[in-house]
Amino acid sequence: MAKASQATWGGRFTAGPAELMLQFSESVSFDRRLAPFDIVGSKAHSAMLAHVGLITAKECDAIHAGLDAILAEIAAGKFAWDTKLEDVHMNIEQALTKRVAAAAKLHTARSRNDQIATDMRLWFKFACGVLAEKIAGAECALLTVAGANRDILIPGYTHLQRAQPVYLAHHLFAWLEMLDRDRARFAGVAAHANWCPLGSGAIAGTTLPIDREFTAVALGFTDAKGRPQVTQNSMDTVADRDVFIEFATACALFGVHLSRIAEDLILWSSAEFKFVELSDAFCTGSSLMPQKKNPDACELLRGKSARLQGNLHTLLTLTKGLPLTYNRDLQEDKPPVFDSFDQTALCADVLAGVLGGMTFYRERCAAAVADPALLATDLADYLVLKGVPFREAHHAVGAVVRLAEKNTIRLDQIPTEEVQKVHAAFGPDWVQVFDPLRALAKRTGTGMPGPAQLTKQFNRWKRLLK
Ligand code: ARG
């Protein structure tokens, strides 16, 4: 069998790998997307080798020119990927070897173990940036809808039962808080990725006089002051997959948020609620029932969250109980991470599209929030301000609610004398409590749904998202 097919590690072998083994062990079918990062890493590594005198400046230039040409070929879709060469690293190194004699020196003081760790850390920094930007796009769409529907009131729900009136914008801003935490979480993952593994070698570094800090600076693994950040333990560096897990966690938690937002929208767009019309562009019809308009985009957003959680679970299971340091199991770390990235990116764009296309039904929202019972708590607060202890006030209002139910009338239609029989502290002004705008205006504290707070939040989000 083709011993030559393994030019990189074939020296101690007399026979080449079985065809089945090649198929089984290749990763180039999925890790080829790392090529730009692998090439940047190799350029920085060879620049460092030249800097410390392990290769000449001329050799370094030839390596750089060769890598640039390969990258251009890859970008143009003309590069011939070969699964026999296992992975992205060997495909690129072998292609370089065919063009540049000095390519044989590129892997000096480097292993694929610290190379893949470096490629992935560079990729995580890139991926987190992309996702943060896409989530910001969805946040901007949300802010625009909130602004366009600023005066609409809806019931806020607990236990999926109508609880208290809120501005719709307050509900939308709750989603915004969730999404903004996701965005910050990706920034945090990028910060954790920002340590350079190169120089850790296969497990125990190298005897050669390399300069790890030089490579780190060349690759942008630096702190806010531009100081190099290099990993501190060579064994941990090649074994560690924490950033993979943190990235998948950030995606999975974003997925949980998506699923909750999507669920609200699915409910709100049903005939039972009908608070919102979702745009045709993000709904589908039924092949049988001509009248149907289904919120499929939202259902898929809800469904994709399962997949994102599954990817996280794969990574946790993959690394659990794995002995230090590198084990080939770890090659399986990439498909779940790439899938989480692809799906999260897609979901963030779809969410922005769904949010941007919503039309709210003002009358339906107004009807849903019109029941004065939603302000029963405010009525208890009214009694508290008259000096009634809250528990007693709660009980008295409960009795008033019961009275309304018994007579099948609205809470605000009970004659004042009847209410005063329940508790003497009810004054002639008690019905004023049921004006929802008045009720909201009284909610002035930070984080509350009152109009002044809402204005504050609008300004805050405009500032944060510009
Ligand atoms: N393709 C490998 C991976 O993704 C690269 C590292 C290989 N290292 C090794 N010792 N075989 O894990």
Coordinates of C-alpha atoms and ligand atoms in Angstrom, one line a residue:
M1 CA 0.0 0.0 0.0
A2 CA 1.0 3.6 -0.6
K3 CA 3.5 4.3 2.1
A4 CA 4.2 7.5 0.2
S5 CA 0.7 8.7 1.0
Q6 CA 1.9 9.4 4.5
A7 CA 5.0 11.6 3.8
T8 CA 4.7 13.3 7.1
W9 CA 4.6 10.4 9.6
G10 CA 5.3 7.4 7.4
G11 CA 8.9 6.9 8.4
R12 CA 8.5 4.1 10.9
F13 CA 5.9 2.3 9.0
T14 CA 6.4 -0.5 6.5
A15 CA 2.8 -0.5 5.3
G16 CA 0.4 2.3 4.7
P17 CA -3.0 2.6 6.3
A18 CA -6.0 0.6 5.1
E19 CA -8.4 2.3 2.8
L20 CA -11.0 2.0 5.5
M21 CA -8.7 3.6 8.1
L22 CA -8.1 6.5 5.7
Q23 CA -11.9 7.0 5.4
F24 CA -12.4 6.6 9.1
S25 CA -9.7 8.9 10.3
E26 CA -9.8 11.8 7.8
S27 CA -11.0 15.1 9.1
V28 CA -10.2 17.3 6.0
S29 CA -13.9 16.9 4.9
F30 CA -14.8 19.1 7.8
D31 CA -11.7 20.9 9.1
R32 CA -10.8 22.4 5.7
R33 CA -12.7 25.4 6.7
L34 CA -9.8 26.1 9.1
A35 CA -7.5 26.7 6.1
P36 CA -7.3 30.5 6.4
F37 CA -6.5 30.2 10.1
D38 CA -4.0 27.4 9.5
I39 CA -2.2 29.4 7.0
V40 CA -2.1 32.5 9.1
G41 CA -0.7 30.3 11.9
S42 CA 2.0 28.8 9.7
K43 CA 3.0 32.3 8.5
A44 CA 3.5 33.5 12.0
H45 CA 5.3 30.3 13.0
S46 CA 7.7 30.5 10.1
A47 CA 8.3 34.2 10.8
M48 CA 9.2 33.3 14.3
L49 CA 11.5 30.5 13.1
A50 CA 13.3 33.1 10.9
H51 CA 13.4 35.6 13.8
V52 CA 15.3 33.1 16.0
G53 CA 17.5 31.9 13.2
L54 CA 16.1 28.4 12.7
I55 CA 15.3 29.2 9.1
T56 CA 16.7 32.0 6.9
A57 CA 14.7 35.1 5.9
K58 CA 14.8 33.8 2.3
E59 CA 13.3 30.5 3.3
C60 CA 10.6 32.3 5.3
D61 CA 9.8 34.5 2.3
A62 CA 9.5 31.4 0.1
I63 CA 7.2 29.7 2.7
H64 CA 5.0 32.8 2.9
A65 CA 4.7 33.2 -0.9
G66 CA 3.8 29.5 -1.2
L67 CA 1.2 29.7 1.6
D68 CA -0.3 32.9 0.0
A69 CA -0.6 31.1 -3.3
I70 CA -2.3 28.1 -1.7
L71 CA -4.7 30.3 0.2
A72 CA -5.6 32.0 -3.1
E73 CA -6.2 28.6 -4.7
I74 CA -8.4 27.5 -1.8
A75 CA -10.4 30.7 -2.0
A76 CA -10.9 30.2 -5.7
G77 CA -12.1 26.7 -5.1
K78 CA -9.2 25.3 -7.1
F79 CA -7.3 23.5 -4.4
A80 CA -7.3 19.7 -4.6
W81 CA -8.1 18.5 -1.2
D82 CA -7.0 14.9 -0.5
T83 CA -8.6 12.8 2.2
K84 CA -5.6 10.5 2.2
L85 CA -3.6 13.4 3.7
E86 CA -6.0 13.2 6.7
D87 CA -6.5 16.8 7.7
V88 CA -6.3 20.4 6.8
H89 CA -2.7 20.7 8.2
M90 CA -1.2 17.9 6.1
N91 CA -3.0 18.9 3.0
I92 CA -1.6 22.4 3.2
E93 CA 1.9 21.3 4.2
Q94 CA 2.1 18.7 1.4
A95 CA 0.9 21.2 -1.2
L96 CA 3.6 23.6 0.1
T97 CA 6.2 20.9 -0.1
K98 CA 5.5 20.5 -3.8
R99 CA 6.2 24.2 -4.4
V100 CA 8.8 25.3 -1.9
A101 CA 11.9 23.3 -0.8
A102 CA 11.9 25.2 2.6
A103 CA 8.5 23.7 3.3
A104 CA 10.3 20.8 4.9
K105 CA 11.4 23.1 7.6
L106 CA 8.0 24.6 8.4
H107 CA 7.0 22.0 11.0
T108 CA 10.2 22.6 13.0
A109 CA 9.3 23.0 16.7
R110 CA 5.6 22.4 16.0
S111 CA 3.1 19.5 16.3
R112 CA -0.3 19.2 14.9
N113 CA -1.4 19.1 18.5
D114 CA -0.5 22.7 19.2
Q115 CA -1.3 23.6 15.6
I116 CA -4.9 22.5 15.8
A117 CA -5.3 24.2 19.2
T118 CA -4.0 27.4 17.6
D119 CA -6.2 27.2 14.5
M120 CA -9.2 26.7 16.7
R121 CA -8.4 29.5 19.0
L122 CA -8.0 31.8 16.0
W123 CA -11.3 30.5 14.6
F124 CA -13.2 31.0 17.9
K125 CA -12.1 34.6 18.0
F126 CA -13.4 35.0 14.5
A127 CA -16.6 33.0 15.1
C128 CA -17.5 34.9 18.2
G129 CA -17.1 38.2 16.4
V130 CA -19.4 37.0 13.6
L131 CA -22.1 35.8 16.0
A132 CA -22.0 38.8 18.2
E133 CA -22.6 41.0 15.2
K134 CA -25.5 38.9 13.9
I135 CA -27.1 38.9 17.4
A136 CA -26.7 42.7 17.4
G137 CA -28.6 42.7 14.1
A138 CA -31.5 40.9 15.7
E139 CA -31.3 43.3 18.7
C140 CA -31.6 46.3 16.4
A141 CA -34.6 44.8 14.7
L142 CA -36.2 44.3 18.1
L143 CA -35.5 47.9 19.1
T144 CA -37.1 49.1 15.9
V145 CA -40.3 47.1 16.5
A146 CA -40.4 48.3 20.1
G147 CA -40.1 51.9 18.9
A148 CA -42.9 51.5 16.3
N149 CA -45.3 50.0 18.9
R150 CA -44.3 52.1 21.9
D151 CA -47.8 52.9 23.2
I152 CA -49.3 49.3 23.0
L153 CA -50.2 47.7 26.3
I154 CA -50.4 43.9 26.7
P155 CA -51.0 41.7 29.7
G156 CA -47.7 40.3 31.2
Y157 CA -48.1 36.6 32.0
T158 CA -47.1 34.3 34.8
H159 CA -48.1 30.6 34.6
L160 CA -49.4 31.7 31.2
Q161 CA -52.2 33.4 33.0
R162 CA -52.8 37.1 32.6
A163 CA -51.0 38.8 35.4
Q164 CA -50.4 42.6 35.1
P165 CA -50.4 45.1 32.3
V166 CA -47.1 46.1 30.8
Y167 CA -46.1 48.0 27.7
L168 CA -45.4 45.6 24.8
A169 CA -42.0 47.3 24.6
H170 CA -41.2 46.2 28.1
H171 CA -41.8 42.6 27.1
L172 CA -39.7 43.1 23.9
F173 CA -37.0 44.7 26.0
A174 CA -36.9 41.5 28.2
W175 CA -35.9 39.6 25.0
L176 CA -33.4 42.3 24.3
E177 CA -31.8 41.7 27.8
M178 CA -31.5 38.0 27.0
L179 CA -30.0 38.6 23.6
D180 CA -27.6 41.2 24.9
R181 CA -26.3 38.7 27.5
D182 CA -25.7 36.2 24.7
R183 CA -23.7 38.8 22.8
A184 CA -21.6 39.6 25.9
R185 CA -21.2 35.8 26.4
F186 CA -19.6 35.4 23.0
A187 CA -17.3 38.3 23.7
G188 CA -16.3 36.5 26.9
V189 CA -15.6 33.2 25.0
A190 CA -13.4 35.2 22.5
A191 CA -11.4 36.6 25.4
H192 CA -10.9 33.1 26.8
A193 CA -9.7 31.9 23.4
N194 CA -7.1 34.7 23.3
W195 CA -4.1 32.7 24.4
C196 CA -1.5 31.3 22.0
P197 CA -0.9 27.6 22.2
L198 CA 2.0 27.5 19.7
G199 CA 5.3 26.3 21.2
S200 CA 3.5 23.6 23.4
G201 CA 4.5 21.1 20.7
A202 CA 3.0 17.6 20.9
I203 CA 2.9 17.7 24.7
A204 CA 6.3 18.9 26.1
G205 CA 7.3 21.9 24.1
T206 CA 10.6 21.8 22.2
T207 CA 14.4 21.8 22.8
L208 CA 14.8 24.4 20.0
P209 CA 15.3 28.0 20.9
I210 CA 11.8 29.3 19.8
D211 CA 10.2 32.6 20.8
R212 CA 6.6 32.0 21.8
E213 CA 5.8 35.6 22.5
F214 CA 6.9 36.6 19.0
T215 CA 4.4 34.2 17.5
A216 CA 1.6 35.3 19.9
V217 CA 2.0 38.9 19.0
A218 CA 2.1 38.1 15.2
L219 CA -1.2 36.3 15.6
G220 CA -2.9 38.9 17.7
F221 CA -3.0 36.9 20.9
T222 CA -2.4 40.0 23.0
D223 CA -4.0 41.8 25.9
A224 CA -5.5 45.3 25.8
K225 CA -2.0 46.8 26.1
G226 CA -0.6 44.7 23.2
R227 CA 1.3 42.3 25.5
P228 CA 1.6 38.7 24.3
Q229 CA -0.7 36.1 25.9
V230 CA 0.8 32.5 25.7
T231 CA -0.7 29.4 27.4
Q232 CA 1.1 28.5 30.5
N233 CA 1.3 24.7 30.5
S234 CA 2.1 22.6 27.5
M235 CA 0.2 19.6 28.6
D236 CA -2.9 21.5 29.4
T237 CA -2.6 23.4 26.1
V238 CA -2.9 20.3 23.9
A239 CA -5.5 18.6 26.1
D240 CA -7.7 21.5 26.9
R241 CA -11.1 21.9 25.1
D242 CA -12.7 24.3 27.5
V243 CA -13.2 27.0 24.9
F244 CA -15.0 24.6 22.7
I245 CA -17.4 23.8 25.5
E246 CA -17.8 27.4 26.4
F247 CA -18.5 28.3 22.8
A248 CA -21.1 25.5 22.5
T249 CA -22.6 26.6 25.8
A250 CA -23.0 30.2 24.6
C251 CA -24.7 28.8 21.4
A252 CA -26.9 26.5 23.4
L253 CA -28.0 29.2 25.8
F254 CA -28.7 31.5 22.9
G255 CA -30.8 28.6 21.6
V256 CA -32.7 28.5 24.8
H257 CA -33.4 32.2 24.5
L258 CA -34.5 31.7 20.9
S259 CA -36.9 29.0 21.9
R260 CA -38.5 31.1 24.5
I261 CA -38.9 34.1 22.2
A262 CA -40.2 31.8 19.5
E263 CA -42.7 30.2 21.8
D264 CA -44.1 33.7 22.8
L265 CA -44.4 34.5 19.1
I266 CA -46.1 31.2 18.3
L267 CA -48.6 31.9 21.1
W268 CA -49.1 35.5 20.2
S269 CA -49.7 34.7 16.5
S270 CA -52.4 32.0 17.3
A271 CA -56.1 32.9 16.8
E272 CA -56.4 32.5 20.6
F273 CA -54.1 35.5 21.2
K274 CA -53.8 37.2 17.9
F275 CA -51.6 40.0 19.2
V276 CA -49.3 39.7 16.2
E277 CA -49.2 38.9 12.5
L278 CA -45.9 37.3 11.4
S279 CA -44.8 38.3 8.0
D280 CA -45.6 35.9 5.1
A281 CA -41.9 35.7 4.4
F282 CA -41.2 33.7 7.5
C283 CA -44.3 31.5 7.5
T284 CA -45.4 28.6 5.4
G285 CA -48.8 27.1 4.4
S286 CA -50.3 23.7 4.7
S287 CA -50.3 21.2 1.8
L288 CA -53.8 20.1 2.8
M289 CA -55.5 23.0 4.7
P290 CA -55.8 26.0 2.4
Q291 CA -56.5 28.5 5.2
K292 CA -53.3 27.7 7.2
K293 CA -50.5 30.1 7.9
N294 CA -48.0 28.4 10.1
P295 CA -45.2 30.1 12.1
D296 CA -42.6 27.6 10.9
A297 CA -39.6 29.9 11.3
C298 CA -40.4 30.3 15.0
E299 CA -41.0 26.6 15.4
L300 CA -37.6 25.9 13.8
L301 CA -35.9 28.4 16.0
R302 CA -37.5 26.5 18.9
G303 CA -36.4 23.2 17.4
K304 CA -32.8 24.2 16.6
S305 CA -32.3 24.8 20.3
A306 CA -32.4 21.1 20.8
R307 CA -29.6 20.6 18.3
L308 CA -27.5 23.3 19.9
Q309 CA -27.9 21.6 23.3
G310 CA -27.0 18.3 21.7
N311 CA -23.7 19.7 20.3
L312 CA -22.8 20.9 23.8
H313 CA -23.6 17.5 25.2
T314 CA -21.4 15.8 22.6
L315 CA -18.4 17.9 23.6
L316 CA -19.0 17.3 27.3
T317 CA -19.2 13.6 26.8
L318 CA -16.2 13.6 24.4
T319 CA -13.9 15.2 26.9
K320 CA -15.2 13.5 30.1
G321 CA -12.7 11.0 31.5
L322 CA -10.2 11.5 28.7
P323 CA -6.7 11.0 30.0
L324 CA -4.2 13.8 29.5
T325 CA -3.2 14.9 27.0
Y326 CA -4.1 14.8 23.3
N327 CA -6.1 11.8 22.2
R328 CA -7.5 11.3 18.7
D329 CA -11.0 11.4 20.1
L330 CA -10.5 15.1 20.2
Q331 CA -10.7 15.3 16.4
E332 CA -14.5 14.7 17.0
D333 CA -14.6 18.1 18.7
K334 CA -14.9 20.1 15.5
P335 CA -18.2 18.9 13.8
P336 CA -20.4 19.9 16.8
V337 CA -18.6 23.2 17.2
F338 CA -18.9 24.1 13.5
D339 CA -22.5 22.9 13.5
S340 CA -23.3 25.1 16.5
F341 CA -21.7 28.1 14.7
D342 CA -23.5 27.5 11.4
Q343 CA -26.9 27.0 13.1
T344 CA -26.5 29.9 15.5
A345 CA -25.5 32.3 12.7
L346 CA -28.5 31.2 10.7
C347 CA -30.9 31.4 13.6
A348 CA -29.7 35.0 14.5
D349 CA -30.4 36.1 10.9
V350 CA -33.8 34.4 10.9
L351 CA -34.7 35.9 14.2
A352 CA -33.8 39.4 12.9
G353 CA -36.0 38.7 9.9
V354 CA -39.0 37.4 11.9
L355 CA -38.8 40.3 14.4
G356 CA -38.5 42.9 11.6
G357 CA -41.6 41.6 9.9
M358 CA -44.1 41.6 12.8
T359 CA -47.3 43.6 12.8
F360 CA -49.2 44.1 16.0
Y361 CA -53.0 44.0 16.4
R362 CA -53.6 47.0 18.6
E363 CA -57.3 46.2 19.3
R364 CA -56.6 42.6 20.2
C365 CA -53.8 43.8 22.6
A366 CA -56.1 46.5 24.1
A367 CA -58.9 43.9 24.6
A368 CA -56.6 41.5 26.3
V369 CA -55.3 44.1 28.7
A370 CA -58.7 45.7 29.4
D371 CA -59.8 43.4 32.3
P372 CA -59.5 45.5 35.5
A373 CA -58.7 42.3 37.4
L374 CA -55.2 42.7 36.1
L375 CA -54.9 45.7 38.5
A376 CA -56.0 43.8 41.6
T377 CA -52.5 44.1 43.0
D378 CA -52.6 47.8 42.5
L379 CA -55.9 47.9 44.5
A380 CA -54.1 46.1 47.3
D381 CA -51.3 48.7 47.1
Y382 CA -54.1 51.4 47.3
L383 CA -55.1 50.0 50.6
V384 CA -51.5 49.7 51.8
L385 CA -51.2 53.5 51.2
K386 CA -54.3 53.9 53.4
G387 CA -52.4 52.2 56.2
V388 CA -53.8 48.6 55.8
P389 CA -51.2 45.9 56.3
F390 CA -50.4 44.1 52.9
R391 CA -51.7 40.7 53.9
E392 CA -55.0 42.2 55.1
A393 CA -55.2 44.3 51.9
H394 CA -54.5 41.2 49.8
H395 CA -57.3 39.3 51.5
A396 CA -59.7 42.2 51.2
V397 CA -59.1 42.6 47.4
G398 CA -59.4 38.8 47.1
A399 CA -62.9 39.1 48.6
V400 CA -63.7 42.0 46.1
V401 CA -62.6 39.8 43.2
R402 CA -64.8 37.0 44.5
L403 CA -67.7 39.4 44.7
A404 CA -67.2 40.4 41.1
E405 CA -67.0 36.8 40.0
K406 CA -70.2 35.9 41.9
N407 CA -72.1 38.7 40.3
T408 CA -70.4 38.1 36.9
I409 CA -69.5 41.8 36.6
R410 CA -66.2 43.5 36.1
L411 CA -64.2 44.4 39.1
D412 CA -64.6 48.1 38.5
Q413 CA -68.4 47.8 38.2
I414 CA -69.0 46.8 41.9
P415 CA -70.8 49.6 43.7
T416 CA -68.5 51.5 46.1
E417 CA -70.8 50.7 49.1
E418 CA -70.4 47.0 48.5
V419 CA -66.6 47.4 48.3
Q420 CA -66.6 49.4 51.5
K421 CA -68.5 46.6 53.2
V422 CA -65.5 44.4 52.5
H423 CA -63.1 46.9 53.9
A424 CA -63.7 50.3 55.4
A425 CA -60.5 51.7 54.0
F426 CA -61.8 51.8 50.4
G427 CA -62.6 55.4 49.6
P428 CA -64.8 56.9 46.8
D429 CA -61.7 57.1 44.6
W430 CA -61.0 53.4 44.6
V431 CA -62.0 52.9 40.9
Q432 CA -59.3 55.3 39.7
V433 CA -56.9 52.4 40.4
F434 CA -58.2 50.7 37.2
D435 CA -56.8 53.2 34.8
P436 CA -53.9 51.2 33.2
L437 CA -52.0 54.2 32.1
R438 CA -52.2 55.7 35.6
A439 CA -51.1 52.3 37.0
L440 CA -48.1 52.2 34.7
A441 CA -47.1 55.8 35.4
K442 CA -46.8 54.8 39.1
R443 CA -44.2 52.2 38.2
T444 CA -41.2 54.5 38.3
G445 CA -38.4 52.4 39.8
T446 CA -35.5 51.1 37.8
G447 CA -36.4 48.1 35.7
M448 CA -40.2 48.7 36.0
P449 CA -42.5 49.0 33.1
G450 CA -43.5 52.7 33.6
P451 CA -43.3 55.2 30.7
A452 CA -40.4 57.1 32.2
Q453 CA -38.4 53.9 32.7
L454 CA -39.4 52.9 29.2
T455 CA -38.0 56.1 27.8
K456 CA -34.8 55.5 29.8
Q457 CA -34.5 52.0 28.3
F458 CA -35.1 53.2 24.8
N459 CA -32.3 55.6 25.2
R460 CA -30.0 53.0 26.8
W461 CA -30.6 50.5 24.0
K462 CA -30.1 53.2 21.3
R463 CA -26.8 54.0 22.9
L464 CA -25.7 50.4 23.3
L465 CA -26.7 49.3 19.8
K466 CA -25.5 52.2 17.7
Ligands
ARG1 N1 -6.8 16.3 12.8 C1 -6.4 16.3 14.2 C2 -7.4 16.8 15.1 O1 -8.3 17.5 14.7 C3 -5.2 17.2 14.3 C4 -4.3 16.8 15.4 C5 -3.7 15.5 15.1 N2 -2.7 15.1 16.1 C6 -2.3 13.8 16.1 N3 -1.4 13.5 17.0 N4 -2.8 12.9 15.3 O2 -7.4 16.5 16.3

